[in-house]
Coordinates of N, CA, C and O in Angstrom, one line a residue:
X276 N 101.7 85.9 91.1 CA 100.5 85.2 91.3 C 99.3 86.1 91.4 O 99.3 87.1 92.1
X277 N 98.3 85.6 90.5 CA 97.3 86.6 91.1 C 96.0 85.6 91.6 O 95.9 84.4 91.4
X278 N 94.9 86.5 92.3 CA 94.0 86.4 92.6 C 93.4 87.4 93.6 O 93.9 88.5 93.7
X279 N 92.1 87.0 94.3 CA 91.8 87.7 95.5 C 91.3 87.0 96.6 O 91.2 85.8 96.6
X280 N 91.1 87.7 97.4 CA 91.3 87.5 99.3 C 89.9 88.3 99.3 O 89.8 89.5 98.9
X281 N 88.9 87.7 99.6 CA 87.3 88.1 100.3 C 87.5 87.9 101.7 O 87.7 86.7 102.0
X282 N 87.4 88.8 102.8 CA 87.2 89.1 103.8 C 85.6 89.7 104.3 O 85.0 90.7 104.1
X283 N 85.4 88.3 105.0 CA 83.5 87.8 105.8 C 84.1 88.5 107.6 O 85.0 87.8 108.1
X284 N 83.8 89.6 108.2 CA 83.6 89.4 109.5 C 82.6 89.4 110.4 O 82.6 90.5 110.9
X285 N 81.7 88.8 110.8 CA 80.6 88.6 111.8 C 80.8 90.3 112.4 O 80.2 91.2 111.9
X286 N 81.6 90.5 113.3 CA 81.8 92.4 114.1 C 82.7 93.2 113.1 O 83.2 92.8 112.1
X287 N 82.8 94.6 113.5 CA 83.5 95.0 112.6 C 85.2 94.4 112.8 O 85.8 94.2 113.9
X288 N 85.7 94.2 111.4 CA 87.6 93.6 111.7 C 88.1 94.2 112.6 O 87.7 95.4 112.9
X289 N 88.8 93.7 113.1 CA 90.2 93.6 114.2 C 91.2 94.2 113.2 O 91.3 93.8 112.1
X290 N 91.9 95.4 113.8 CA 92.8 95.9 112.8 C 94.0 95.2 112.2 O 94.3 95.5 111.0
X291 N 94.5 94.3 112.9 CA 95.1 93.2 112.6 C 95.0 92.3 111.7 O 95.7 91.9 110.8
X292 N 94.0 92.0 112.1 CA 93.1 91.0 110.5 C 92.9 91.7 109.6 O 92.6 91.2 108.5
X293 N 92.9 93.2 109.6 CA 93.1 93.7 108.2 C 94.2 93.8 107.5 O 94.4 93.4 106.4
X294 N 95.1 94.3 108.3 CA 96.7 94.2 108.3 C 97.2 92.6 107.5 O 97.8 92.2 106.6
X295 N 96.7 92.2 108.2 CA 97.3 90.2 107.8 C 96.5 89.6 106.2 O 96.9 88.7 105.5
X296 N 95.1 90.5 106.1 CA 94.5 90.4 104.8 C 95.4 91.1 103.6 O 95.6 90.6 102.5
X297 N 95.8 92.3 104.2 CA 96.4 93.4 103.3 C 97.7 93.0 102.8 O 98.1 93.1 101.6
X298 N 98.6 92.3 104.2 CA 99.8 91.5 103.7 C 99.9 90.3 102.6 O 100.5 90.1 101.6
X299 N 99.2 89.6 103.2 CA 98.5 88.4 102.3 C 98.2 88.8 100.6 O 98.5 88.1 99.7
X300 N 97.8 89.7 100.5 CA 97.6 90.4 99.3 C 98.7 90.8 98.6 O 99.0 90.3 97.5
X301 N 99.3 91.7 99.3 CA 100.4 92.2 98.7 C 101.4 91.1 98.6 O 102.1 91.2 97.6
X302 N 101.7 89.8 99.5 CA 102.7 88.9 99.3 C 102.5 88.4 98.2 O 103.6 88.0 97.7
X303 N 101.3 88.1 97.5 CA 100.3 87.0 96.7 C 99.9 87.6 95.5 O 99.1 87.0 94.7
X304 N 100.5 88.7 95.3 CA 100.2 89.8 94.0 C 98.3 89.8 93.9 O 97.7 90.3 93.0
X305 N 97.7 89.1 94.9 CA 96.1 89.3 94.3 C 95.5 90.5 95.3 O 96.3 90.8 96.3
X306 N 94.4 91.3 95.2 CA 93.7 91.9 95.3 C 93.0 91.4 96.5 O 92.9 90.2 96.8
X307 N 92.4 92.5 97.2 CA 91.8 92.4 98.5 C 90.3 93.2 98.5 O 90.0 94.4 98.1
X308 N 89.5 92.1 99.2 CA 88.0 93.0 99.2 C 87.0 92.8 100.4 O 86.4 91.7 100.3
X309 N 86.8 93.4 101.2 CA 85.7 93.3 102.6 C 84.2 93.0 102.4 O 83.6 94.0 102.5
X310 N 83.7 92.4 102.2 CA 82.6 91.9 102.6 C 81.4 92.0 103.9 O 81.5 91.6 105.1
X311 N 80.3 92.6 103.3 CA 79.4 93.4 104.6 C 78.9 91.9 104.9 O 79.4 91.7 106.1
X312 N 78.5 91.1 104.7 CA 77.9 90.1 105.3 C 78.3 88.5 104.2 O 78.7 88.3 103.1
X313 N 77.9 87.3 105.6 CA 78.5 86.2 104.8 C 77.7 85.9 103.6 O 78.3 85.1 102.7
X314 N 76.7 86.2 103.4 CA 76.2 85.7 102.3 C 76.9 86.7 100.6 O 77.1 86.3 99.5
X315 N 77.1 87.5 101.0 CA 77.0 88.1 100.2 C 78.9 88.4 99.7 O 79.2 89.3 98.9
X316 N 80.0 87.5 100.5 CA 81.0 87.2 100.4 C 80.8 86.4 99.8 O 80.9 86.7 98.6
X317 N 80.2 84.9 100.1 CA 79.7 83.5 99.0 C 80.0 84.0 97.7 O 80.9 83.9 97.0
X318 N 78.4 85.0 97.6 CA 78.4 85.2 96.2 C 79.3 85.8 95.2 O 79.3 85.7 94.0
X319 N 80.5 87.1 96.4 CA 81.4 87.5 95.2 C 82.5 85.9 95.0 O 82.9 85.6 93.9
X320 N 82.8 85.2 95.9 CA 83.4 84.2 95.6 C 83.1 83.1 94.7 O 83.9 82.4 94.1
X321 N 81.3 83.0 94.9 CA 81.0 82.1 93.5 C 81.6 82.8 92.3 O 82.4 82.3 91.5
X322 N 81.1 84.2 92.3 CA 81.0 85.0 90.4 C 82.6 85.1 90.5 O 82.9 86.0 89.6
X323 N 83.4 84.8 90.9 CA 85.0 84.8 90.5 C 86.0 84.0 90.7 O 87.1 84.0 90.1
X324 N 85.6 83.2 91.4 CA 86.2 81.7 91.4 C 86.6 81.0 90.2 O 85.7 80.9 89.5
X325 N 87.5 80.5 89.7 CA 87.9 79.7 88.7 C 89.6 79.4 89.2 O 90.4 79.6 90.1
X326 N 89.5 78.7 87.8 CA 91.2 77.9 88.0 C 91.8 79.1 87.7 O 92.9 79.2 88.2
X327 N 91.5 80.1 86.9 CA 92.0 81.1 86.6 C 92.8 82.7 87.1 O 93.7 83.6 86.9
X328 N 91.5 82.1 88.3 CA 91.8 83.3 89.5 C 91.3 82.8 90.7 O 90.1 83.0 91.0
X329 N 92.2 82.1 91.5 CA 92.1 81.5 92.6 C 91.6 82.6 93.6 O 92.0 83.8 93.6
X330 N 90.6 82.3 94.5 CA 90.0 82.8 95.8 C 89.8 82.4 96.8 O 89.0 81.5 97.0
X331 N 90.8 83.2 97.8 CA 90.6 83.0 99.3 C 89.3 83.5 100.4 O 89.2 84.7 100.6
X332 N 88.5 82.8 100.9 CA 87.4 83.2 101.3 C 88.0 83.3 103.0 O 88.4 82.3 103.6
X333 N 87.9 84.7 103.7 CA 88.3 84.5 104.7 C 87.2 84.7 106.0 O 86.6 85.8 105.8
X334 N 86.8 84.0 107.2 CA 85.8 84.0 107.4 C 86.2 84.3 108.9 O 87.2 83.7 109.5
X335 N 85.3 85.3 109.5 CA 85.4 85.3 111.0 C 83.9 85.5 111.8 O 83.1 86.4 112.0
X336 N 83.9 84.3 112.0 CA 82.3 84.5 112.4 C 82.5 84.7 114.3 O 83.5 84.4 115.0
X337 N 81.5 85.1 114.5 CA 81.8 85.1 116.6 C 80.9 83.8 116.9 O 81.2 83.4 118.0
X338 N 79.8 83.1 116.3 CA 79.8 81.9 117.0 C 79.5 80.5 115.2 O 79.0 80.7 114.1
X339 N 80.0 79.3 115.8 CA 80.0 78.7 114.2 C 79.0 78.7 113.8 O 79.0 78.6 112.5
X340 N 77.7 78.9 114.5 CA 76.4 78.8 113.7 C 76.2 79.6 112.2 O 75.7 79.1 111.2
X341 N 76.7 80.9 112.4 CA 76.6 82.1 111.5 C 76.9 81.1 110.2 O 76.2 81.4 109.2
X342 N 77.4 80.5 110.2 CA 78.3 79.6 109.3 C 77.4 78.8 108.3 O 77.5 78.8 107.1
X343 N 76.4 78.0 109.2 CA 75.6 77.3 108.5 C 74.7 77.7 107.2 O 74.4 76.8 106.3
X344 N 74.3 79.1 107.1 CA 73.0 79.1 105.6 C 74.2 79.7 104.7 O 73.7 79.9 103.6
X345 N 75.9 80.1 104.7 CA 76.2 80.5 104.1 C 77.1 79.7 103.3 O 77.3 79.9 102.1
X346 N 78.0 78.4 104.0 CA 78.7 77.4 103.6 C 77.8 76.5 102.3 O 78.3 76.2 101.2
X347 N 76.8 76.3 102.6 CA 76.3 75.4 101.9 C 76.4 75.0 100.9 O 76.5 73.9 100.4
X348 N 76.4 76.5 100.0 CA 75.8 76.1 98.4 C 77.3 77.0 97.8 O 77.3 77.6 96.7
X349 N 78.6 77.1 98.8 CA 79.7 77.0 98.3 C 80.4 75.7 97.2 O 80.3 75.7 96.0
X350 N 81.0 74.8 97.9 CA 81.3 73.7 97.6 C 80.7 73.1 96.2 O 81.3 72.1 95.7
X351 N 79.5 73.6 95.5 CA 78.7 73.1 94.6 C 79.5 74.7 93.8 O 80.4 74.6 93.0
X352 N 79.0 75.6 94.1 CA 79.3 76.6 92.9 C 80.8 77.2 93.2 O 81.0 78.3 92.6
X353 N 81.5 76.8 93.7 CA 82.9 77.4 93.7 C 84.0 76.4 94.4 O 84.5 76.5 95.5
X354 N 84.1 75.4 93.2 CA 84.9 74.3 93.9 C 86.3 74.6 93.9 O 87.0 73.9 94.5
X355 N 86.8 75.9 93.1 CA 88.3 76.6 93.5 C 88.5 77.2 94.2 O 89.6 77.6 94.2
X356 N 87.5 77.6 95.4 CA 88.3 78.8 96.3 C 87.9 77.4 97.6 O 87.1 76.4 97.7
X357 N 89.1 78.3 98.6 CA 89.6 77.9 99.5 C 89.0 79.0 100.7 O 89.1 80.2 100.7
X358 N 88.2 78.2 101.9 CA 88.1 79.2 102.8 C 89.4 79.0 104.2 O 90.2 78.1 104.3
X359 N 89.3 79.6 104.7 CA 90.0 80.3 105.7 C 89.4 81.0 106.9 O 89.2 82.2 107.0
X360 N 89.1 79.8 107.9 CA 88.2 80.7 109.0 C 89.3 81.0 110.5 O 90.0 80.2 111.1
X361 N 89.0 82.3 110.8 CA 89.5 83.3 111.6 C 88.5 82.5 113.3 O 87.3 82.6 113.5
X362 N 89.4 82.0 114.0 CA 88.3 81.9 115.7 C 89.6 82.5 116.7 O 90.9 82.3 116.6
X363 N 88.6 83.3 117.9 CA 89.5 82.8 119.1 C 89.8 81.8 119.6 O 88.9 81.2 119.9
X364 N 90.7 81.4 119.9 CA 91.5 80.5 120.6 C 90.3 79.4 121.7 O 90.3 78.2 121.6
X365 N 89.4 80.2 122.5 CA 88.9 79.6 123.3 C 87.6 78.5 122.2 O 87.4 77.3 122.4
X366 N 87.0 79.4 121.1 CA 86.4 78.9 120.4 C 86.1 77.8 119.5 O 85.1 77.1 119.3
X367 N 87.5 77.9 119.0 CA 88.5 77.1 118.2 C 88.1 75.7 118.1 O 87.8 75.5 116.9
X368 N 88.0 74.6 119.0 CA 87.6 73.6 119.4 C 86.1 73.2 118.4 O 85.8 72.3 117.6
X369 N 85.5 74.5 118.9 CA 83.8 73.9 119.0 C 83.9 74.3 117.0 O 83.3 73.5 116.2
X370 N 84.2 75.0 116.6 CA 84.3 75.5 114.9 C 84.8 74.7 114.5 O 84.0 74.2 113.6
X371 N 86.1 73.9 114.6 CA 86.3 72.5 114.3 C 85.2 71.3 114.5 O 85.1 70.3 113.7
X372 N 84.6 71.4 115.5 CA 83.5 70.6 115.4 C 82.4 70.8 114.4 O 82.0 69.8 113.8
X373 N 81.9 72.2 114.3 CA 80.9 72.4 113.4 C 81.3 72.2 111.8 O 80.5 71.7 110.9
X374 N 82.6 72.6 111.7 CA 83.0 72.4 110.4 C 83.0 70.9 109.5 O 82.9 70.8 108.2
X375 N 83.0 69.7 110.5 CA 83.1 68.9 110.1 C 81.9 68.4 109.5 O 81.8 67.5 108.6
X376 N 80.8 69.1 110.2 CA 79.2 69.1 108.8 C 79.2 70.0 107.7 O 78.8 69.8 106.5
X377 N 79.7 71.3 108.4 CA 79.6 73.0 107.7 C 80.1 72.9 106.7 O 79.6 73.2 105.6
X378 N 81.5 72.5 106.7 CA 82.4 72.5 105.7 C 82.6 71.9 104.3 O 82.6 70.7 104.1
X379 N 82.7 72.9 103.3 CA 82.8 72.5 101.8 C 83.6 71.2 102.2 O 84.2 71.1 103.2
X380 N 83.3 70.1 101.1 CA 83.9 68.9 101.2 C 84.9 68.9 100.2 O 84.8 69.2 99.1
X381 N 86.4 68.2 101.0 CA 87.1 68.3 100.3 C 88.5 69.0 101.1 O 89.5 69.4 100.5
X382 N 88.3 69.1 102.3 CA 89.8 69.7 102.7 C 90.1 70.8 102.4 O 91.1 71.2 103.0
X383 N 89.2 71.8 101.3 CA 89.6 73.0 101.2 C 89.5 74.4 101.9 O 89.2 75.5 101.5
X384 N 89.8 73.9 103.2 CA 89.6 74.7 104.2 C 90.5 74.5 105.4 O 91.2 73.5 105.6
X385 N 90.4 75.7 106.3 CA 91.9 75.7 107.5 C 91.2 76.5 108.6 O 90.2 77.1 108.4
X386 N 92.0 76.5 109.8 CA 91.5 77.1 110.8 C 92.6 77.7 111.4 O 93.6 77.0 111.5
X387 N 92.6 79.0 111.8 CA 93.7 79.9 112.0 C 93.1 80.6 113.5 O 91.9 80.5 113.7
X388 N 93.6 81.1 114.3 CA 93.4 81.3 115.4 C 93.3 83.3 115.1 O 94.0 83.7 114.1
X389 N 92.7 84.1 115.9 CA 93.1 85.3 115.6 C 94.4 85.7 116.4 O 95.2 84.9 116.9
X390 N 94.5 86.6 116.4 CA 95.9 87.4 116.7 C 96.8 86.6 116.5 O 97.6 86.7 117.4
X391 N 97.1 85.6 115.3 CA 97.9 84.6 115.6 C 99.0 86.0 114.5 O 98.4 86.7 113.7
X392 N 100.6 86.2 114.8 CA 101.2 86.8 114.0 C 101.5 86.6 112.8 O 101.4 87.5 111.9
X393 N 101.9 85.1 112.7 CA 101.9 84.5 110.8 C 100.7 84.5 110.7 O 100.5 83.3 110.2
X394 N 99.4 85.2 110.8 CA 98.4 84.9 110.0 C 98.2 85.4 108.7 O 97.5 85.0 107.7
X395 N 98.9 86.5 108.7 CA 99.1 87.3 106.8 C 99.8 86.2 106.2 O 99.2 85.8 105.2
X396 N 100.4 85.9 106.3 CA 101.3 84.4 105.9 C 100.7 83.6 105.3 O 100.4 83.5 104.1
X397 N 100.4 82.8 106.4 CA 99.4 82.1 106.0 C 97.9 82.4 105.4 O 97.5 81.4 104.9
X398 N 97.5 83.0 105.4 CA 96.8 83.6 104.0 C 97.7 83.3 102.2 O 97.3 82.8 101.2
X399 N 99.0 83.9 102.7 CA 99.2 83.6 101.4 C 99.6 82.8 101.5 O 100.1 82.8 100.4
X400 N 100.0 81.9 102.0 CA 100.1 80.9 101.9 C 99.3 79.8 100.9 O 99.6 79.1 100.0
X401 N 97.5 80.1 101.9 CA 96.5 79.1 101.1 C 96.1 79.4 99.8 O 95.5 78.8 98.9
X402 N 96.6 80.8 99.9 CA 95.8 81.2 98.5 C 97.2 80.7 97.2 O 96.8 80.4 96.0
X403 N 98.5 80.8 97.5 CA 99.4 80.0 96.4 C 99.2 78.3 96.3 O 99.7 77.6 95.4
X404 N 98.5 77.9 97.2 CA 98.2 76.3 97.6 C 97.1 75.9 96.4 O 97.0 75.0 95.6
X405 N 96.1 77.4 96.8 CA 95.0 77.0 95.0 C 95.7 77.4 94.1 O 95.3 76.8 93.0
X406 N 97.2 78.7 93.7 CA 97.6 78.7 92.0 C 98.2 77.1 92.3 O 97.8 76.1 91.6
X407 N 98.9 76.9 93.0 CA 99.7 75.7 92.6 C 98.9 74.7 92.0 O 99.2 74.2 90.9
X408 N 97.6 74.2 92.7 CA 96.7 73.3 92.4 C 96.0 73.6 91.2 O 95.4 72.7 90.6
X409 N 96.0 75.0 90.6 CA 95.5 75.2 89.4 C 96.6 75.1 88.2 O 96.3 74.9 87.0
X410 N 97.5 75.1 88.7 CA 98.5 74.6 87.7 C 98.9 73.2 87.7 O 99.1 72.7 86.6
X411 N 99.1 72.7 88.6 CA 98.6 70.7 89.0 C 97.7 70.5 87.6 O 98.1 70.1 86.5
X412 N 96.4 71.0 87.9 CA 95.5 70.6 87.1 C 95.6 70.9 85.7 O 95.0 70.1 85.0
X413 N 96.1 72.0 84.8 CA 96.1 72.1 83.9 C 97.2 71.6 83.4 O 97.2 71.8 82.2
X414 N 98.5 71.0 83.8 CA 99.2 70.2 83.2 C 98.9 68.7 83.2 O 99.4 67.9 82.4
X415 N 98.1 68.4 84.1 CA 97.4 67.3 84.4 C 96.6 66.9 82.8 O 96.6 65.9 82.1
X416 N 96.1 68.3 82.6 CA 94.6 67.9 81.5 C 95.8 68.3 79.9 O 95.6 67.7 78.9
X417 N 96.6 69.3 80.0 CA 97.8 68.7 79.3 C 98.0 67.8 78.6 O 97.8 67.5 77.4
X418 N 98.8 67.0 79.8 CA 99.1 65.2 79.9 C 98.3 64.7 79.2 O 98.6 64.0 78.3
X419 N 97.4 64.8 79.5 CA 95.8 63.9 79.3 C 95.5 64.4 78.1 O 94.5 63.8 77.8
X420 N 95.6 65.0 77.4 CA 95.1 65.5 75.7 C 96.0 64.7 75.3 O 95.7 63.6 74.8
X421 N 97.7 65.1 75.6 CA 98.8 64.0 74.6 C 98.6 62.8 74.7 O 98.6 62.1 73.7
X422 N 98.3 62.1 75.8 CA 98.2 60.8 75.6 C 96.8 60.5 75.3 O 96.8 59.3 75.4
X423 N 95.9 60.8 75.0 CA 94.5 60.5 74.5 C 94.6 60.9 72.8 O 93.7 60.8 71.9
X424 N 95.7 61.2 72.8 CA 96.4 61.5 70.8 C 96.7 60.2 70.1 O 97.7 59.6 70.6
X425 N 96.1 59.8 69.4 CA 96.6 58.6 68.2 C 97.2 58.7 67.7 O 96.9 59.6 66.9
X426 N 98.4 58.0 67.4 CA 99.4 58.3 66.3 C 99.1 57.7 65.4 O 98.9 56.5 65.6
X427 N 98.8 58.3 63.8 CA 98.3 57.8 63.6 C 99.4 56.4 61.9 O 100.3 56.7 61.2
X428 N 99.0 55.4 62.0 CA 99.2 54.4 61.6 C 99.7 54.4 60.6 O 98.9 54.6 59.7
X429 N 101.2 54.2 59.9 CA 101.4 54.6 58.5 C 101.2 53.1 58.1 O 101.4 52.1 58.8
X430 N 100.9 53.1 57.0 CA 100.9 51.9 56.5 C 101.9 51.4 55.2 O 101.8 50.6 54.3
X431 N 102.6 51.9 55.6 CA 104.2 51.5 54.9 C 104.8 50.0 56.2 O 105.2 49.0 55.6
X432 N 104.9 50.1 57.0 CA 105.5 49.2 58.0 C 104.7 48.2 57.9 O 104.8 47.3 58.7

């Protein structure tokens, strides 16, 4: 499977969250890249997003607000990647709250706690969740060319 894993941190990463980025990668055959700031994560995930090469956007911001000017104009230009936001535990609660305006529409998104141990996992996890769904869809549109085929009419019968 390929693709890549964009890593957004608000402070500098927790070595662990690099560790769980790096596993994720390596489980997931895709490629791994850090990100100085959220906006500028967005944009490598707009320019490479496709069904072709699924992208995991991983996001750890320290309060949800950070969230707000950079979510926005996801959901419109990169409706294949999937984000993945990183909170403490105590946090957690209130990011779920924010998300429910913040958040690209559409479910394509999860909330993971830090230091949680399966978090490399789950990474790759979501990121096989978009090949799968990109392969959903292109047998989908498959399907949909054959039966949109006319046979066409002999006129012997």
């Amino acid at each position: 499977m390929a693709g890549r894993i964009v890593l957004w941190s608000a402070e500098p990463a927790d070595p662990s969250l690099l560790e769980a980025a790096e596993f994720a990668a390596q489980a997931a055959g895709a490629s791994f890249e850090q990100a100085d700031d959220a906006s500028a994560a967005i944009e490598r995930v707009k320019a490479v997003a496709t069904p072709l090469e699924p992208c995991l956007l991983v996001m750890v911001p320290l309060v949800p607000a950070q969230l707000q000017p950079a979510l926005r104009p996801l959901s419109s230009a990169a409706p294949d990647a999937r984000c993945l936001f990183v909170m403490a535990s105590e946090q957690h609660a209130a990011l779920r709250r924010a998300l429910t305006f913040l958040a690209p529409p559409g479910g394509h998104w999860h909330i993971e706690r830090s230091g949680d141990p399966e978090l490399g996992q789950r990474m790759a996890d979501a990121l096989g969740a978009i090949v799968q769904k990109g392969r959903l869809r292109t047998t989908l549109d498959r399907m949909k060319v054959r039966l949109s085929a006319v046979a066409p009419i002999d006129p012997l019968e």
